[in-house]
């Protein structure tokens, strides 16, 4: 169950990151009278959201690979124990 703990926390962590990123861009646009048009910032946000989605997919894939390898290690250890007996 401890192997799944980071995975369970992932949605909360990403949600905070997204909110922080969006809030930062919103504040910059509003407070500085931004030299960049809002549509440029919106495009940048969309680009970053797409990049984040790709990174989430890669992270999920790597977590699955790691979990599969941990399971294989456990099975192999059991087999070694049986062979040693």
PDB file of N, CA and C in Angstrom:
ATOM      1  N   UNK A   1       0.824  -1.205   0.000  1.00  0.00           N
ATOM      2  CA  UNK A   1       0.000   0.000   0.000  1.00  0.00           C
ATOM      3  C   UNK A   1       0.859   1.256   0.000  1.00  0.00           C
ATOM      4  N   UNK A   2       2.076   1.171   0.556  1.00  0.00           N
ATOM      5  CA  UNK A   2       2.935   2.351   0.561  1.00  0.00           C
ATOM      6  C   UNK A   2       3.434   2.679  -0.834  1.00  0.00           C
ATOM      7  N   UNK A   3       3.504   1.683  -1.713  1.00  0.00           N
ATOM      8  CA  UNK A   3       3.954   1.939  -3.083  1.00  0.00           C
ATOM      9  C   UNK A   3       2.941   2.783  -3.837  1.00  0.00           C
ATOM     10  N   UNK A   4       1.672   2.732  -3.446  1.00  0.00           N
ATOM     11  CA  UNK A   4       0.640   3.492  -4.129  1.00  0.00           C
ATOM     12  C   UNK A   4       0.451   4.893  -3.552  1.00  0.00           C
ATOM     13  N   UNK A   5       1.045   5.189  -2.420  1.00  0.00           N
ATOM     14  CA  UNK A   5       0.841   6.477  -1.765  1.00  0.00           C
ATOM     15  C   UNK A   5       1.202   7.664  -2.665  1.00  0.00           C
ATOM     16  N   UNK A   6       2.368   7.680  -3.325  1.00  0.00           N
ATOM     17  CA  UNK A   6       2.678   8.818  -4.192  1.00  0.00           C
ATOM     18  C   UNK A   6       1.658   8.960  -5.322  1.00  0.00           C
ATOM     19  N   UNK A   7       1.176   7.836  -5.814  1.00  0.00           N
ATOM     20  CA  UNK A   7       0.211   7.876  -6.904  1.00  0.00           C
ATOM     21  C   UNK A   7      -1.102   8.500  -6.439  1.00  0.00           C
ATOM     22  N   UNK A   8      -1.520   8.166  -5.206  1.00  0.00           N
ATOM     23  CA  UNK A   8      -2.762   8.712  -4.665  1.00  0.00           C
ATOM     24  C   UNK A   8      -2.665  10.216  -4.471  1.00  0.00           C
ATOM     25  N   UNK A   9      -1.492  10.716  -4.155  1.00  0.00           N
ATOM     26  CA  UNK A   9      -1.296  12.144  -3.905  1.00  0.00           C
ATOM     27  C   UNK A   9      -1.162  12.935  -5.203  1.00  0.00           C
ATOM     28  N   UNK A  10      -0.883  12.260  -6.313  1.00  0.00           N
ATOM     29  CA  UNK A  10      -0.605  12.942  -7.573  1.00  0.00           C
ATOM     30  C   UNK A  10      -1.710  13.899  -8.025  1.00  0.00           C
ATOM     31  N   UNK A  11      -2.986  13.514  -8.021  1.00  0.00           N
ATOM     32  CA  UNK A  11      -4.014  14.454  -8.493  1.00  0.00           C
ATOM     33  C   UNK A  11      -4.050  15.742  -7.682  1.00  0.00           C
ATOM     34  N   UNK A  12      -3.872  15.652  -6.368  1.00  0.00           N
ATOM     35  CA  UNK A  12      -3.875  16.853  -5.544  1.00  0.00           C
ATOM     36  C   UNK A  12      -2.684  17.740  -5.872  1.00  0.00           C
ATOM     37  N   UNK A  13      -1.537  17.138  -6.038  1.00  0.00           N
ATOM     38  CA  UNK A  13      -0.335  17.907  -6.341  1.00  0.00           C
ATOM     39  C   UNK A  13      -0.484  18.628  -7.682  1.00  0.00           C
ATOM     40  N   UNK A  14      -0.982  17.922  -8.694  1.00  0.00           N
ATOM     41  CA  UNK A  14      -1.125  18.548 -10.000  1.00  0.00           C
ATOM     42  C   UNK A  14      -2.171  19.650  -9.988  1.00  0.00           C
ATOM     43  N   UNK A  15      -3.253  19.459  -9.254  1.00  0.00           N
ATOM     44  CA  UNK A  15      -4.294  20.478  -9.183  1.00  0.00           C
ATOM     45  C   UNK A  15      -3.725  21.764  -8.600  1.00  0.00           C
ATOM     46  N   UNK A  16      -2.930  21.644  -7.533  1.00  0.00           N
ATOM     47  CA  UNK A  16      -2.314  22.836  -6.942  1.00  0.00           C
ATOM     48  C   UNK A  16      -1.402  23.519  -7.951  1.00  0.00           C
ATOM     49  N   UNK A  17      -0.628  22.729  -8.679  1.00  0.00           N
ATOM     50  CA  UNK A  17       0.298  23.286  -9.661  1.00  0.00           C
ATOM     51  C   UNK A  17      -0.453  24.052 -10.732  1.00  0.00           C
ATOM     52  N   UNK A  18      -1.519  23.459 -11.237  1.00  0.00           N
ATOM     53  CA  UNK A  18      -2.304  24.134 -12.265  1.00  0.00           C
ATOM     54  C   UNK A  18      -2.882  25.435 -11.746  1.00  0.00           C
ATOM     55  N   UNK A  19      -3.450  25.394 -10.536  1.00  0.00           N
ATOM     56  CA  UNK A  19      -4.045  26.618  -9.981  1.00  0.00           C
ATOM     57  C   UNK A  19      -2.980  27.681  -9.791  1.00  0.00           C
ATOM     58  N   UNK A  20      -1.820  27.307  -9.285  1.00  0.00           N
ATOM     59  CA  UNK A  20      -0.746  28.260  -9.050  1.00  0.00           C
ATOM     60  C   UNK A  20      -0.284  28.881 -10.364  1.00  0.00           C
ATOM     61  N   UNK A  21      -0.106  28.053 -11.384  1.00  0.00           N
ATOM     62  CA  UNK A  21       0.327  28.548 -12.691  1.00  0.00           C
ATOM     63  C   UNK A  21      -0.695  29.508 -13.259  1.00  0.00           C
ATOM     64  N   UNK A  22      -1.958  29.132 -13.222  1.00  0.00           N
ATOM     65  CA  UNK A  22      -3.002  29.984 -13.774  1.00  0.00           C
ATOM     66  C   UNK A  22      -3.096  31.281 -12.995  1.00  0.00           C
ATOM     67  N   UNK A  23      -3.031  31.200 -11.665  1.00  0.00           N
ATOM     68  CA  UNK A  23      -3.120  32.397 -10.832  1.00  0.00           C
ATOM     69  C   UNK A  23      -1.958  33.339 -11.121  1.00  0.00           C
ATOM     70  N   UNK A  24      -0.763  32.777 -11.288  1.00  0.00           N
ATOM     71  CA  UNK A  24       0.402  33.606 -11.550  1.00  0.00           C
ATOM     72  C   UNK A  24       0.223  34.374 -12.853  1.00  0.00           C
ATOM     73  N   UNK A  25      -0.219  33.695 -13.909  1.00  0.00           N
ATOM     74  CA  UNK A  25      -0.424  34.376 -15.184  1.00  0.00           C
ATOM     75  C   UNK A  25      -1.527  35.421 -15.082  1.00  0.00           C
ATOM     76  N   UNK A  26      -2.577  35.108 -14.363  1.00  0.00           N
ATOM     77  CA  UNK A  26      -3.677  36.061 -14.209  1.00  0.00           C
ATOM     78  C   UNK A  26      -3.197  37.311 -13.493  1.00  0.00           C
ATOM     79  N   UNK A  27      -2.452  37.138 -12.400  1.00  0.00           N
ATOM     80  CA  UNK A  27      -1.943  38.294 -11.648  1.00  0.00           C
ATOM     81  C   UNK A  27      -1.000  39.120 -12.502  1.00  0.00           C
ATOM     82  N   UNK A  28      -0.099  38.450 -13.240  1.00  0.00           N
ATOM     83  CA  UNK A  28       0.844  39.184 -14.071  1.00  0.00           C
ATOM     84  C   UNK A  28       0.103  40.010 -15.114  1.00  0.00           C
ATOM     85  N   UNK A  29      -0.893  39.420 -15.724  1.00  0.00           N
ATOM     86  CA  UNK A  29      -1.639  40.112 -16.769  1.00  0.00           C
ATOM     87  C   UNK A  29      -2.405  41.294 -16.192  1.00  0.00           C
ATOM     88  N   UNK A  30      -2.977  41.121 -15.002  1.00  0.00           N
ATOM     89  CA  UNK A  30      -3.796  42.174 -14.423  1.00  0.00           C
ATOM     90  C   UNK A  30      -2.972  43.266 -13.767  1.00  0.00           C
ATOM     91  N   UNK A  31      -1.917  42.917 -13.061  1.00  0.00           N
ATOM     92  CA  UNK A  31      -1.193  43.901 -12.274  1.00  0.00           C
ATOM     93  C   UNK A  31      -0.208  44.713 -13.108  1.00  0.00           C
ATOM     94  N   UNK A  32       0.372  44.129 -14.122  1.00  0.00           N
ATOM     95  CA  UNK A  32       1.407  44.842 -14.861  1.00  0.00           C
ATOM     96  C   UNK A  32       0.851  45.513 -16.109  1.00  0.00           C
ATOM     97  N   UNK A  33      -0.417  45.349 -16.371  1.00  0.00           N
ATOM     98  CA  UNK A  33      -0.969  45.872 -17.613  1.00  0.00           C
ATOM     99  C   UNK A  33      -0.304  45.153 -18.765  1.00  0.00           C
ATOM    100  N   UNK A  34       0.176  43.994 -18.499  1.00  0.00           N
ATOM    101  CA  UNK A  34       0.934  43.092 -19.356  1.00  0.00           C
ATOM    102  C   UNK A  34       1.275  43.619 -20.742  1.00  0.00           C
ATOM    103  N   UNK A  35       2.535  43.470 -21.065  1.00  0.00           N
ATOM    104  CA  UNK A  35       2.991  43.844 -22.404  1.00  0.00           C
ATOM    105  C   UNK A  35       2.572  42.780 -23.412  1.00  0.00           C
ATOM    106  N   UNK A  36       2.178  41.604 -22.906  1.00  0.00           N
ATOM    107  CA  UNK A  36       1.707  40.535 -23.790  1.00  0.00           C
ATOM    108  C   UNK A  36       0.186  40.563 -23.852  1.00  0.00           C
ATOM    109  N   UNK A  37      -0.380  40.411 -25.032  1.00  0.00           N
ATOM    110  CA  UNK A  37      -1.851  40.345 -25.132  1.00  0.00           C
ATOM    111  C   UNK A  37      -2.378  39.136 -24.379  1.00  0.00           C
ATOM    112  N   UNK A  38      -3.605  39.240 -23.883  1.00  0.00           N
ATOM    113  CA  UNK A  38      -4.163  38.153 -23.087  1.00  0.00           C
ATOM    114  C   UNK A  38      -4.278  36.871 -23.904  1.00  0.00           C
ATOM    115  N   UNK A  39      -4.539  36.999 -25.222  1.00  0.00           N
ATOM    116  CA  UNK A  39      -4.642  35.771 -26.026  1.00  0.00           C
ATOM    117  C   UNK A  39      -3.295  35.056 -26.113  1.00  0.00           C
ATOM    118  N   UNK A  40      -2.188  35.799 -26.052  1.00  0.00           N
ATOM    119  CA  UNK A  40      -0.863  35.178 -26.035  1.00  0.00           C
ATOM    120  C   UNK A  40      -0.672  34.400 -24.738  1.00  0.00           C
ATOM    121  N   UNK A  41      -1.118  34.997 -23.637  1.00  0.00           N
ATOM    122  CA  UNK A  41      -1.020  34.308 -22.347  1.00  0.00           C
ATOM    123  C   UNK A  41      -1.919  33.082 -22.337  1.00  0.00           C
ATOM    124  N   UNK A  42      -3.105  33.193 -22.903  1.00  0.00           N
ATOM    125  CA  UNK A  42      -4.014  32.057 -22.957  1.00  0.00           C
ATOM    126  C   UNK A  42      -3.419  30.926 -23.781  1.00  0.00           C
ATOM    127  N   UNK A  43      -2.784  31.268 -24.896  1.00  0.00           N
ATOM    128  CA  UNK A  43      -2.135  30.244 -25.726  1.00  0.00           C
ATOM    129  C   UNK A  43      -1.001  29.578 -24.955  1.00  0.00           C
ATOM    130  N   UNK A  44      -0.247  30.385 -24.212  1.00  0.00           N
ATOM    131  CA  UNK A  44       0.859  29.845 -23.414  1.00  0.00           C
ATOM    132  C   UNK A  44       0.324  28.904 -22.339  1.00  0.00           C
ATOM    133  N   UNK A  45      -0.782  29.297 -21.693  1.00  0.00           N
ATOM    134  CA  UNK A  45      -1.401  28.448 -20.675  1.00  0.00           C
ATOM    135  C   UNK A  45      -1.849  27.134 -21.306  1.00  0.00           C
ATOM    136  N   UNK A  46      -2.487  27.207 -22.475  1.00  0.00           N
ATOM    137  CA  UNK A  46      -2.925  25.988 -23.163  1.00  0.00           C
ATOM    138  C   UNK A  46      -1.741  25.095 -23.506  1.00  0.00           C
ATOM    139  N   UNK A  47      -0.661  25.725 -23.961  1.00  0.00           N
ATOM    140  CA  UNK A  47       0.550  24.966 -24.296  1.00  0.00           C
ATOM    141  C   UNK A  47       1.108  24.271 -23.055  1.00  0.00           C
ATOM    142  N   UNK A  48       1.144  24.989 -21.945  1.00  0.00           N
ATOM    143  CA  UNK A  48       1.647  24.405 -20.702  1.00  0.00           C
ATOM    144  C   UNK A  48       0.725  23.306 -20.191  1.00  0.00           C
ATOM    145  N   UNK A  49      -0.587  23.478 -20.375  1.00  0.00           N
ATOM    146  CA  UNK A  49      -1.529  22.437 -19.959  1.00  0.00           C
ATOM    147  C   UNK A  49      -1.344  21.172 -20.795  1.00  0.00           C
ATOM    148  N   UNK A  50      -1.093  21.325 -22.094  1.00  0.00           N
ATOM    149  CA  UNK A  50      -0.838  20.154 -22.942  1.00  0.00           C
ATOM    150  C   UNK A  50       0.451  19.459 -22.505  1.00  0.00           C
ATOM    151  N   UNK A  51       1.472  20.263 -22.231  1.00  0.00           N
ATOM    152  CA  UNK A  51       2.746  19.701 -21.780  1.00  0.00           C
ATOM    153  C   UNK A  51       2.563  18.972 -20.449  1.00  0.00           C
ATOM    154  N   UNK A  52       1.776  19.553 -19.550  1.00  0.00           N
ATOM    155  CA  UNK A  52       1.505  18.923 -18.263  1.00  0.00           C
ATOM    156  C   UNK A  52       0.779  17.595 -18.459  1.00  0.00           C
ATOM    157  N   UNK A  53      -0.184  17.563 -19.366  1.00  0.00           N
ATOM    158  CA  UNK A  53      -0.923  16.321 -19.637  1.00  0.00           C
ATOM    159  C   UNK A  53       0.025  15.235 -20.142  1.00  0.00           C
ATOM    160  N   UNK A  54       0.946  15.603 -21.026  1.00  0.00           N
ATOM    161  CA  UNK A  54       1.918  14.626 -21.532  1.00  0.00           C
ATOM    162  C   UNK A  54       2.802  14.118 -20.403  1.00  0.00           C
ATOM    163  N   UNK A  55       3.245  15.030 -19.538  1.00  0.00           N
ATOM    164  CA  UNK A  55       4.108  14.636 -18.420  1.00  0.00           C
ATOM    165  C   UNK A  55       3.358  13.738 -17.445  1.00  0.00           C
ATOM    166  N   UNK A  56       2.066  14.002 -17.240  1.00  0.00           N
ATOM    167  CA  UNK A  56       1.251  13.147 -16.374  1.00  0.00           C
ATOM    168  C   UNK A  56       1.161  11.738 -16.945  1.00  0.00           C
ATOM    169  N   UNK A  57       0.965  11.655 -18.264  1.00  0.00           N
ATOM    170  CA  UNK A  57       0.887  10.347 -18.909  1.00  0.00           C
ATOM    171  C   UNK A  57       2.206   9.592 -18.751  1.00  0.00           C
ATOM    172  N   UNK A  58       3.300  10.299 -18.973  1.00  0.00           N
ATOM    173  CA  UNK A  58       4.618   9.665 -18.835  1.00  0.00           C
ATOM    174  C   UNK A  58       4.853   9.240 -17.392  1.00  0.00           C
ATOM    175  N   UNK A  59       4.458  10.082 -16.453  1.00  0.00           N
ATOM    176  CA  UNK A  59       4.613   9.743 -15.037  1.00  0.00           C
ATOM    177  C   UNK A  59       3.792   8.499 -14.691  1.00  0.00           C
ATOM    178  N   UNK A  60       2.559   8.436 -15.169  1.00  0.00           N
ATOM    179  CA  UNK A  60       1.708   7.272 -14.908  1.00  0.00           C
ATOM    180  C   UNK A  60       2.324   6.017 -15.516  1.00  0.00           C
ATOM    181  N   UNK A  61       2.878   6.141 -16.719  1.00  0.00           N
ATOM    182  CA  UNK A  61       3.519   4.998 -17.374  1.00  0.00           C
ATOM    183  C   UNK A  61       4.718   4.516 -16.559  1.00  0.00           C
ATOM    184  N   UNK A  62       5.541   5.457 -16.118  1.00  0.00           N
ATOM    185  CA  UNK A  62       6.724   5.093 -15.342  1.00  0.00           C
ATOM    186  C   UNK A  62       6.351   4.492 -13.987  1.00  0.00           C
ATOM    187  N   UNK A  63       5.291   5.005 -13.377  1.00  0.00           N
ATOM    188  CA  UNK A  63       4.828   4.443 -12.100  1.00  0.00           C
ATOM    189  C   UNK A  63       4.379   3.003 -12.315  1.00  0.00           C
ATOM    190  N   UNK A  64       3.692   2.734 -13.424  1.00  0.00           N
ATOM    191  CA  UNK A  64       3.229   1.382 -13.735  1.00  0.00           C
ATOM    192  C   UNK A  64       4.430   0.458 -13.962  1.00  0.00           C
ATOM    193  N   UNK A  65       5.425   0.932 -14.707  1.00  0.00           N
ATOM    194  CA  UNK A  65       6.632   0.135 -14.955  1.00  0.00           C
ATOM    195  C   UNK A  65       7.310  -0.198 -13.627  1.00  0.00           C
ATOM    196  N   UNK A  66       7.439   0.802 -12.758  1.00  0.00           N
ATOM    197  CA  UNK A  66       8.092   0.581 -11.464  1.00  0.00           C
ATOM    198  C   UNK A  66       7.297  -0.422 -10.630  1.00  0.00           C
ATOM    199  N   UNK A  67       5.969  -0.283 -10.629  1.00  0.00           N
ATOM    200  CA  UNK A  67       5.125  -1.203  -9.871  1.00  0.00           C
ATOM    201  C   UNK A  67       5.258  -2.628 -10.410  1.00  0.00           C
ATOM    202  N   UNK A  68       5.258  -2.771 -11.743  1.00  0.00           N
ATOM    203  CA  UNK A  68       5.421  -4.091 -12.351  1.00  0.00           C
ATOM    204  C   UNK A  68       6.755  -4.714 -11.959  1.00  0.00           C
ATOM    205  N   UNK A  69       7.801  -3.907 -11.941  1.00  0.00           N
ATOM    206  CA  UNK A  69       9.124  -4.430 -11.581  1.00  0.00           C
ATOM    207  C   UNK A  69       9.176  -4.824 -10.110  1.00  0.00           C
ATOM    208  N   UNK A  70       8.518  -4.045  -9.255  1.00  0.00           N
ATOM    209  CA  UNK A  70       8.468  -4.393  -7.828  1.00  0.00           C
ATOM    210  C   UNK A  70       7.754  -5.729  -7.639  1.00  0.00           C
ATOM    211  N   UNK A  71       6.661  -5.934  -8.377  1.00  0.00           N
ATOM    212  CA  UNK A  71       5.935  -7.205  -8.285  1.00  0.00           C
ATOM    213  C   UNK A  71       6.807  -8.360  -8.755  1.00  0.00           C
ATOM    214  N   UNK A  72       7.533  -8.155  -9.856  1.00  0.00           N
ATOM    215  CA  UNK A  72       8.422  -9.193 -10.369  1.00  0.00           C
ATOM    216  C   UNK A  72       9.517  -9.516  -9.354  1.00  0.00           C
ATOM    217  N   UNK A  73      10.078  -8.489  -8.736  1.00  0.00           N
ATOM    218  CA  UNK A  73      11.116  -8.705  -7.720  1.00  0.00           C
ATOM    219  C   UNK A  73      10.560  -9.542  -6.576  1.00  0.00           C
ATOM    220  N   UNK A  74       9.345  -9.217  -6.133  1.00  0.00           N
ATOM    221  CA  UNK A  74       8.726  -9.985  -5.052  1.00  0.00           C
ATOM    222  C   UNK A  74       8.542 -11.442  -5.425  1.00  0.00           C
ATOM    223  N   UNK A  75       8.060 -11.686  -6.644  1.00  0.00           N
ATOM    224  CA  UNK A  75       7.856 -13.069  -7.107  1.00  0.00           C
ATOM    225  C   UNK A  75       9.178 -13.816  -7.198  1.00  0.00           C
ATOM    226  N   UNK A  76      10.199 -13.139  -7.713  1.00  0.00           N
ATOM    227  CA  UNK A  76      11.509 -13.789  -7.835  1.00  0.00           C
ATOM    228  C   UNK A  76      12.110 -14.101  -6.467  1.00  0.00           C
ATOM    229  N   UNK A  77      11.904 -13.206  -5.500  1.00  0.00           N
ATOM    230  CA  UNK A  77      12.398 -13.476  -4.141  1.00  0.00           C
ATOM    231  C   UNK A  77      11.706 -14.710  -3.565  1.00  0.00           C
ATOM    232  N   UNK A  78      10.393 -14.806  -3.781  1.00  0.00           N
ATOM    233  CA  UNK A  78       9.663 -15.991  -3.299  1.00  0.00           C
ATOM    234  C   UNK A  78      10.201 -17.255  -3.949  1.00  0.00           C
ATOM    235  N   UNK A  79      10.459 -17.173  -5.249  1.00  0.00           N
ATOM    236  CA  UNK A  79      10.984 -18.337  -5.965  1.00  0.00           C
ATOM    237  C   UNK A  79      12.368 -18.720  -5.446  1.00  0.00           C
ATOM    238  N   UNK A  80      13.204 -17.746  -5.175  1.00  0.00           N
ATOM    239  CA  UNK A  80      14.541 -18.012  -4.617  1.00  0.00           C
ATOM    240  C   UNK A  80      14.420 -18.694  -3.263  1.00  0.00           C
ATOM    241  N   UNK A  81      13.508 -18.181  -2.424  1.00  0.00           N
ATOM    242  CA  UNK A  81      13.292 -18.805  -1.105  1.00  0.00           C
ATOM    243  C   UNK A  81      12.878 -20.268  -1.259  1.00  0.00           C
ATOM    244  N   UNK A  82      11.966 -20.530  -2.200  1.00  0.00           N
ATOM    245  CA  UNK A  82      11.518 -21.908  -2.428  1.00  0.00           C
ATOM    246  C   UNK A  82      12.669 -22.788  -2.897  1.00  0.00           C
ATOM    247  N   UNK A  83      13.494 -22.268  -3.798  1.00  0.00           N
ATOM    248  CA  UNK A  83      14.625 -23.039  -4.305  1.00  0.00           C
ATOM    249  C   UNK A  83      15.662 -23.303  -3.211  1.00  0.00           C
ATOM    250  N   UNK A  84      15.824 -22.334  -2.333  1.00  0.00           N
ATOM    251  CA  UNK A  84      16.794 -22.513  -1.226  1.00  0.00           C
ATOM    252  C   UNK A  84      16.345 -23.566  -0.239  1.00  0.00           C
ATOM    253  N   UNK A  85      15.041 -23.776  -0.129  1.00  0.00           N
ATOM    254  CA  UNK A  85      14.525 -24.798   0.785  1.00  0.00           C
ATOM    255  C   UNK A  85      14.717 -26.150   0.152  1.00  0.00           C
TER     256      UNK A  85
END
